[in-house]
Amino acid sequence: MTKRTLLMLSIILLTCSALLSGCVGQNDNELNSAHTGMQNDVLYQVSTIDALLEGLYDGEVTIKELKEKGDTGLGTFNTLDGEMIVIDGEVYQIRTDGLAYLADETMLTPFAAVTAFEADEAIVIQDTVNSSDVAFMLEDVLPSKNIMYAIRIDGNFSSMKVRSVPAQERPYPLLVDVVANEQVVFEHGNVEGSIVGFWLPYYVEDMNVPGYHFHFIDSERTEGGHVLDYTLINGTVSIDYTTGFELMLPSDGNFLSADLLRDKGGELSVVEKDD
Ligand code: ZN
């Protein structure tokens, strides 16, 4: 029996629980996710990942406006000043000291993605698994590779490797150069907390990050960052099926004149992953 099979046997699928808003239909493959008004099931995004890769770090959308669009998500702040995690309706800034600060509502974001999180499915994990175990397991569980998912993992982690990036000054360098030269990495052992982020389809390439993108904050809301790697001891993975998308593009001259079609090679994977 493979490790992956064991993993699958060890998880408990809480599909169609009365506590949850919806589930995969039993007799067909339709998503029966609740569509009860407001912006549930809509991913709201500020600017594009390619704009961030180009060094467009000037924000136009306030944290107050962002919070009106969702209670869960991630992003960064004006001038690329740290990693953003949005959880339970609060927005935290994780700076290069590795510490989490409650973001002021007047702060601006040049790139963020949030949703009104409502779990459609929850998976309890009771065995120690690493980040690639979780990635494989989730890809087996997601009902389609053609829609978007907000994902939240609450649990105890035996290791958590995160990073943050410092505020930049004009002329702004490319994101790939900031990450290569200035990112600060933190490795935490035995920490309780929450991972928040998304799995997005490959067709979002150029607009957002295809596949997984996660940020972390501990349960005391004191430290965190952009997730590079982790080992989960036990916890709950909650998945919110997301079929709506709202994009807010910058209107400033830098965005309007940027060459978003520049050949970026593998810059995105360098920026997002633990290479
Ligand atoms: Zn990130």
CSV table of C-alpha atoms and ligand atoms in Angstrom, one decimal:
chain,number,residue,atom,x,y,z
A,1,MET,CA,0.0,0.0,0.0
A,2,THR,CA,1.5,3.3,-1.0
A,3,LYS,CA,1.9,6.2,1.4
A,4,ARG,CA,-0.6,8.1,-0.7
A,5,THR,CA,-3.2,5.4,-0.4
A,6,LEU,CA,-2.7,5.3,3.4
A,7,LEU,CA,-3.1,9.1,3.4
A,8,MET,CA,-6.4,8.8,1.5
A,9,LEU,CA,-7.6,6.2,4.0
A,10,SER,CA,-6.6,8.3,6.9
A,11,ILE,CA,-8.6,11.3,5.9
A,12,ILE,CA,-12.2,11.7,6.8
A,13,LEU,CA,-14.4,13.4,4.2
A,14,LEU,CA,-17.1,15.5,5.8
A,15,THR,CA,-18.9,16.0,2.6
A,16,CYS,CA,-22.5,17.3,2.8
A,17,SER,CA,-22.4,18.1,6.5
A,18,ALA,CA,-25.3,20.2,7.6
A,19,LEU,CA,-22.7,22.6,8.8
A,20,LEU,CA,-21.4,23.2,5.4
A,21,SER,CA,-22.9,25.3,2.7
A,22,GLY,CA,-22.9,22.8,-0.1
A,23,CYS,CA,-21.3,19.7,-1.6
A,24,VAL,CA,-20.7,17.7,-4.7
A,25,GLY,CA,-24.0,16.2,-5.8
A,26,GLN,CA,-24.4,12.6,-5.0
A,27,ASN,CA,-26.1,11.7,-8.3
A,28,ASP,CA,-24.4,14.0,-10.7
A,29,ASN,CA,-21.3,16.0,-10.8
A,30,GLU,CA,-22.8,19.4,-10.5
A,31,LEU,CA,-21.5,21.7,-7.8
A,32,ASN,CA,-24.3,22.4,-5.3
A,33,SER,CA,-22.5,25.2,-3.7
A,34,ALA,CA,-24.8,27.7,-2.0
A,35,HIS,CA,-25.3,30.9,-4.0
A,36,THR,CA,-27.0,33.0,-1.3
A,37,GLY,CA,-26.6,36.6,-2.3
A,38,MET,CA,-23.6,38.9,-1.6
A,39,GLN,CA,-20.3,37.9,-3.1
A,40,ASN,CA,-20.1,34.4,-1.8
A,41,ASP,CA,-18.2,32.2,-4.3
A,42,VAL,CA,-16.6,35.2,-6.0
A,43,LEU,CA,-12.8,35.7,-6.0
A,44,TYR,CA,-12.1,39.4,-5.9
A,45,GLN,CA,-8.7,40.3,-7.2
A,46,VAL,CA,-6.7,43.6,-7.3
A,47,SER,CA,-4.4,44.0,-10.3
A,48,THR,CA,-2.6,41.0,-11.9
A,49,ILE,CA,0.4,38.8,-10.9
A,50,ASP,CA,2.1,39.9,-14.1
A,51,ALA,CA,1.8,43.6,-13.1
A,52,LEU,CA,3.4,42.6,-9.7
A,53,LEU,CA,6.2,40.7,-11.6
A,54,GLU,CA,6.8,44.0,-13.6
A,55,GLY,CA,7.4,45.9,-10.3
A,56,LEU,CA,4.0,47.7,-10.3
A,57,TYR,CA,3.9,48.1,-6.5
A,58,ASP,CA,1.7,51.2,-6.1
A,59,GLY,CA,-1.6,50.3,-4.6
A,60,GLU,CA,-4.9,52.0,-5.5
A,61,VAL,CA,-7.4,49.8,-3.5
A,62,THR,CA,-7.6,50.4,0.3
A,63,ILE,CA,-7.7,47.7,2.9
A,64,LYS,CA,-11.2,48.9,3.9
A,65,GLU,CA,-12.4,48.3,0.3
A,66,LEU,CA,-10.7,44.9,0.2
A,67,LYS,CA,-12.4,43.8,3.4
A,68,GLU,CA,-15.8,44.7,1.9
A,69,LYS,CA,-15.1,42.1,-0.8
A,70,GLY,CA,-13.9,39.2,1.3
A,71,ASP,CA,-12.8,37.9,4.7
A,72,THR,CA,-10.2,35.4,3.5
A,73,GLY,CA,-7.3,35.7,1.1
A,74,LEU,CA,-3.8,37.0,0.5
A,75,GLY,CA,-1.7,39.7,-1.2
A,76,THR,CA,0.8,42.4,-0.5
A,77,PHE,CA,0.9,46.1,0.4
A,78,ASN,CA,1.8,49.4,-1.2
A,79,THR,CA,5.5,49.4,-2.2
A,80,LEU,CA,5.5,45.6,-1.7
A,81,ASP,CA,5.8,46.2,2.1
A,82,GLY,CA,5.3,42.6,3.3
A,83,GLU,CA,3.0,39.7,2.8
A,84,MET,CA,-0.8,40.1,3.4
A,85,ILE,CA,-3.0,37.5,4.9
A,86,VAL,CA,-6.7,38.0,5.3
A,87,ILE,CA,-8.4,35.7,7.8
A,88,ASP,CA,-11.7,35.9,9.7
A,89,GLY,CA,-12.2,39.3,8.2
A,90,GLU,CA,-9.0,40.7,9.6
A,91,VAL,CA,-6.1,41.9,7.4
A,92,TYR,CA,-2.5,41.3,8.7
A,93,GLN,CA,0.7,42.6,7.3
A,94,ILE,CA,3.7,40.3,7.8
A,95,ARG,CA,6.9,42.4,7.4
A,96,THR,CA,10.5,41.2,7.1
A,97,ASP,CA,10.8,40.9,10.9
A,98,GLY,CA,8.5,37.9,10.4
A,99,LEU,CA,5.9,39.5,12.7
A,100,ALA,CA,2.2,40.1,11.9
A,101,TYR,CA,0.7,43.6,12.2
A,102,LEU,CA,-3.0,44.4,12.0
A,103,ALA,CA,-3.3,46.5,8.8
A,104,ASP,CA,-4.8,49.9,8.9
A,105,GLU,CA,-7.8,50.3,6.8
A,106,THR,CA,-6.3,53.3,5.0
A,107,MET,CA,-3.4,51.2,3.7
A,108,LEU,CA,-3.3,50.4,0.0
A,109,THR,CA,-2.7,47.1,-1.9
A,110,PRO,CA,-1.2,46.7,-5.4
A,111,PHE,CA,-2.1,43.0,-5.5
A,112,ALA,CA,-4.6,40.9,-3.5
A,113,ALA,CA,-7.2,38.2,-3.8
A,114,VAL,CA,-10.0,37.6,-1.4
A,115,THR,CA,-13.3,35.8,-1.1
A,116,ALA,CA,-16.2,35.5,1.4
A,117,PHE,CA,-15.1,32.1,2.7
A,118,GLU,CA,-17.7,29.5,3.1
A,119,ALA,CA,-16.5,25.9,3.2
A,120,ASP,CA,-18.1,23.5,0.8
A,121,GLU,CA,-16.0,20.6,2.0
A,122,ALA,CA,-13.8,19.9,5.0
A,123,ILE,CA,-11.2,17.2,5.4
A,124,VAL,CA,-9.8,16.1,8.7
A,125,ILE,CA,-6.1,15.1,8.6
A,126,GLN,CA,-4.9,13.0,11.6
A,127,ASP,CA,-1.5,11.9,10.2
A,128,THR,CA,1.6,13.9,9.7
A,129,VAL,CA,1.8,15.0,6.1
A,130,ASN,CA,4.1,17.3,4.2
A,131,SER,CA,3.1,20.0,1.8
A,132,SER,CA,3.4,17.8,-1.3
A,133,ASP,CA,1.2,15.1,0.4
A,134,VAL,CA,-1.4,17.7,1.0
A,135,ALA,CA,-1.1,19.0,-2.6
A,136,PHE,CA,-1.6,15.6,-4.1
A,137,MET,CA,-4.4,14.8,-1.7
A,138,LEU,CA,-6.3,18.0,-2.5
A,139,GLU,CA,-5.9,17.5,-6.2
A,140,ASP,CA,-7.6,14.2,-5.8
A,141,VAL,CA,-10.4,15.7,-3.8
A,142,LEU,CA,-11.1,18.9,-5.9
A,143,PRO,CA,-14.2,18.1,-8.0
A,144,SER,CA,-12.9,19.9,-11.1
A,145,LYS,CA,-9.6,21.5,-12.3
A,146,ASN,CA,-11.7,24.1,-14.1
A,147,ILE,CA,-13.0,26.3,-11.3
A,148,MET,CA,-11.3,28.1,-8.5
A,149,TYR,CA,-10.9,27.1,-4.8
A,150,ALA,CA,-10.2,29.1,-1.7
A,151,ILE,CA,-8.5,26.8,0.8
A,152,ARG,CA,-7.9,27.2,4.5
A,153,ILE,CA,-5.8,24.7,6.6
A,154,ASP,CA,-6.1,25.1,10.4
A,155,GLY,CA,-3.8,22.9,12.4
A,156,ASN,CA,-0.6,22.0,14.2
A,157,PHE,CA,2.5,22.2,12.1
A,158,SER,CA,5.8,20.6,13.0
A,159,SER,CA,7.6,22.9,10.6
A,160,MET,CA,6.6,26.0,8.7
A,161,LYS,CA,8.9,27.8,6.3
A,162,VAL,CA,7.7,31.2,5.3
A,163,ARG,CA,9.1,34.4,3.8
A,164,SER,CA,8.4,38.1,3.5
A,165,VAL,CA,9.7,40.9,1.3
A,166,PRO,CA,10.7,44.5,2.2
A,167,ALA,CA,9.1,47.7,1.0
A,168,GLN,CA,10.7,49.0,-2.3
A,169,GLU,CA,11.7,52.4,-3.5
A,170,ARG,CA,11.4,53.9,-7.0
A,171,PRO,CA,12.5,52.9,-9.5
A,172,TYR,CA,10.9,49.7,-8.5
A,173,PRO,CA,12.9,46.5,-9.2
A,174,LEU,CA,11.3,43.4,-10.8
A,175,LEU,CA,9.7,41.1,-8.2
A,176,VAL,CA,12.0,38.3,-9.2
A,177,ASP,CA,15.0,40.5,-8.2
A,178,VAL,CA,13.4,41.5,-4.9
A,179,VAL,CA,12.8,37.8,-4.1
A,180,ALA,CA,16.3,36.8,-5.2
A,181,ASN,CA,18.1,39.6,-3.3
A,182,GLU,CA,15.9,40.7,-0.4
A,183,GLN,CA,13.4,38.1,0.7
A,184,VAL,CA,13.7,37.0,4.4
A,185,VAL,CA,13.0,33.4,5.2
A,186,PHE,CA,11.8,32.1,8.6
A,187,GLU,CA,11.6,28.5,9.7
A,188,HIS,CA,9.3,27.8,12.6
A,189,GLY,CA,9.0,24.5,14.4
A,190,ASN,CA,5.9,23.3,16.2
A,191,VAL,CA,3.5,26.1,15.5
A,192,GLU,CA,-0.3,26.1,15.6
A,193,GLY,CA,-2.0,28.3,13.0
A,194,SER,CA,-3.7,28.7,9.7
A,195,ILE,CA,-2.8,28.5,6.1
A,196,VAL,CA,-5.0,30.6,3.8
A,197,GLY,CA,-4.9,30.7,0.0
A,198,PHE,CA,-6.1,29.4,-3.3
A,199,TRP,CA,-5.8,26.7,-5.9
A,200,LEU,CA,-6.4,28.2,-9.2
A,201,PRO,CA,-6.7,26.7,-12.7
A,202,TYR,CA,-3.9,26.9,-15.1
A,203,TYR,CA,-5.8,29.2,-17.4
A,204,VAL,CA,-5.4,32.1,-14.9
A,205,GLU,CA,-1.7,32.2,-15.8
A,206,ASP,CA,-0.6,35.9,-16.3
A,207,MET,CA,-3.4,37.1,-14.1
A,208,ASN,CA,-2.9,35.1,-10.8
A,209,VAL,CA,-0.8,32.1,-9.6
A,210,PRO,CA,-1.9,28.8,-11.2
A,211,GLY,CA,-2.0,25.9,-8.7
A,212,TYR,CA,-1.4,26.6,-5.0
A,213,HIS,CA,-0.5,29.9,-3.4
A,214,PHE,CA,-0.6,30.0,0.4
A,215,HIS,CA,0.1,32.5,3.2
A,216,PHE,CA,0.4,31.5,6.9
A,217,ILE,CA,-0.4,33.1,10.3
A,218,ASP,CA,-0.1,31.5,13.7
A,219,SER,CA,-3.1,31.2,16.0
A,220,GLU,CA,-1.9,34.1,18.2
A,221,ARG,CA,-1.7,36.2,15.0
A,222,THR,CA,1.9,37.2,15.8
A,223,GLU,CA,3.9,35.7,13.0
A,224,GLY,CA,3.6,34.3,9.5
A,225,GLY,CA,4.4,34.9,5.8
A,226,HIS,CA,4.2,33.5,2.3
A,227,VAL,CA,4.4,29.7,2.6
A,228,LEU,CA,7.4,28.0,1.1
A,229,ASP,CA,7.1,24.6,2.8
A,230,TYR,CA,5.4,23.0,5.8
A,231,THR,CA,4.7,19.7,7.6
A,232,LEU,CA,1.2,19.3,9.1
A,233,ILE,CA,0.8,17.1,12.1
A,234,ASN,CA,-3.0,17.3,12.2
A,235,GLY,CA,-5.7,19.7,11.2
A,236,THR,CA,-8.6,20.5,9.0
A,237,VAL,CA,-8.5,21.5,5.4
A,238,SER,CA,-11.6,23.6,4.4
A,239,ILE,CA,-12.3,24.1,0.7
A,240,ASP,CA,-14.6,26.8,-0.8
A,241,TYR,CA,-15.6,26.2,-4.4
A,242,THR,CA,-15.4,29.5,-6.2
A,243,THR,CA,-17.0,30.1,-9.6
A,244,GLY,CA,-17.2,33.9,-9.8
A,245,PHE,CA,-14.3,36.3,-10.5
A,246,GLU,CA,-14.1,40.1,-10.2
A,247,LEU,CA,-11.0,41.9,-11.3
A,248,MET,CA,-10.1,45.5,-10.3
A,249,LEU,CA,-7.3,46.8,-12.6
A,250,PRO,CA,-5.2,49.8,-11.7
A,251,SER,CA,-5.8,53.0,-13.7
A,252,ASP,CA,-2.5,54.7,-13.2
A,253,GLY,CA,-0.1,55.4,-16.0
A,254,ASN,CA,2.5,52.9,-14.9
A,255,PHE,CA,0.0,50.0,-15.3
A,256,LEU,CA,-1.4,51.5,-18.5
A,257,SER,CA,2.0,51.6,-20.2
A,258,ALA,CA,3.6,48.5,-18.7
A,259,ASP,CA,4.7,45.7,-21.0
A,260,LEU,CA,2.7,42.9,-19.5
A,261,LEU,CA,3.6,40.7,-22.4
A,262,ARG,CA,7.3,40.7,-21.7
A,263,ASP,CA,8.7,37.2,-21.8
A,264,LYS,CA,9.2,36.4,-18.1
A,265,GLY,CA,10.4,32.8,-18.5
A,266,GLY,CA,10.2,31.0,-15.2
A,267,GLU,CA,10.0,34.2,-13.0
A,268,LEU,CA,6.7,33.3,-11.4
A,269,SER,CA,7.9,29.9,-10.1
A,270,VAL,CA,11.0,31.5,-8.8
A,271,VAL,CA,8.9,34.2,-7.0
A,272,GLU,CA,6.3,31.8,-5.6
A,273,LYS,CA,8.1,28.6,-4.8
A,274,ASP,CA,10.9,27.4,-2.6
A,275,ASP,CA,13.6,27.0,-5.3
B,1,ZN,ZN,2.4,35.0,-1.5
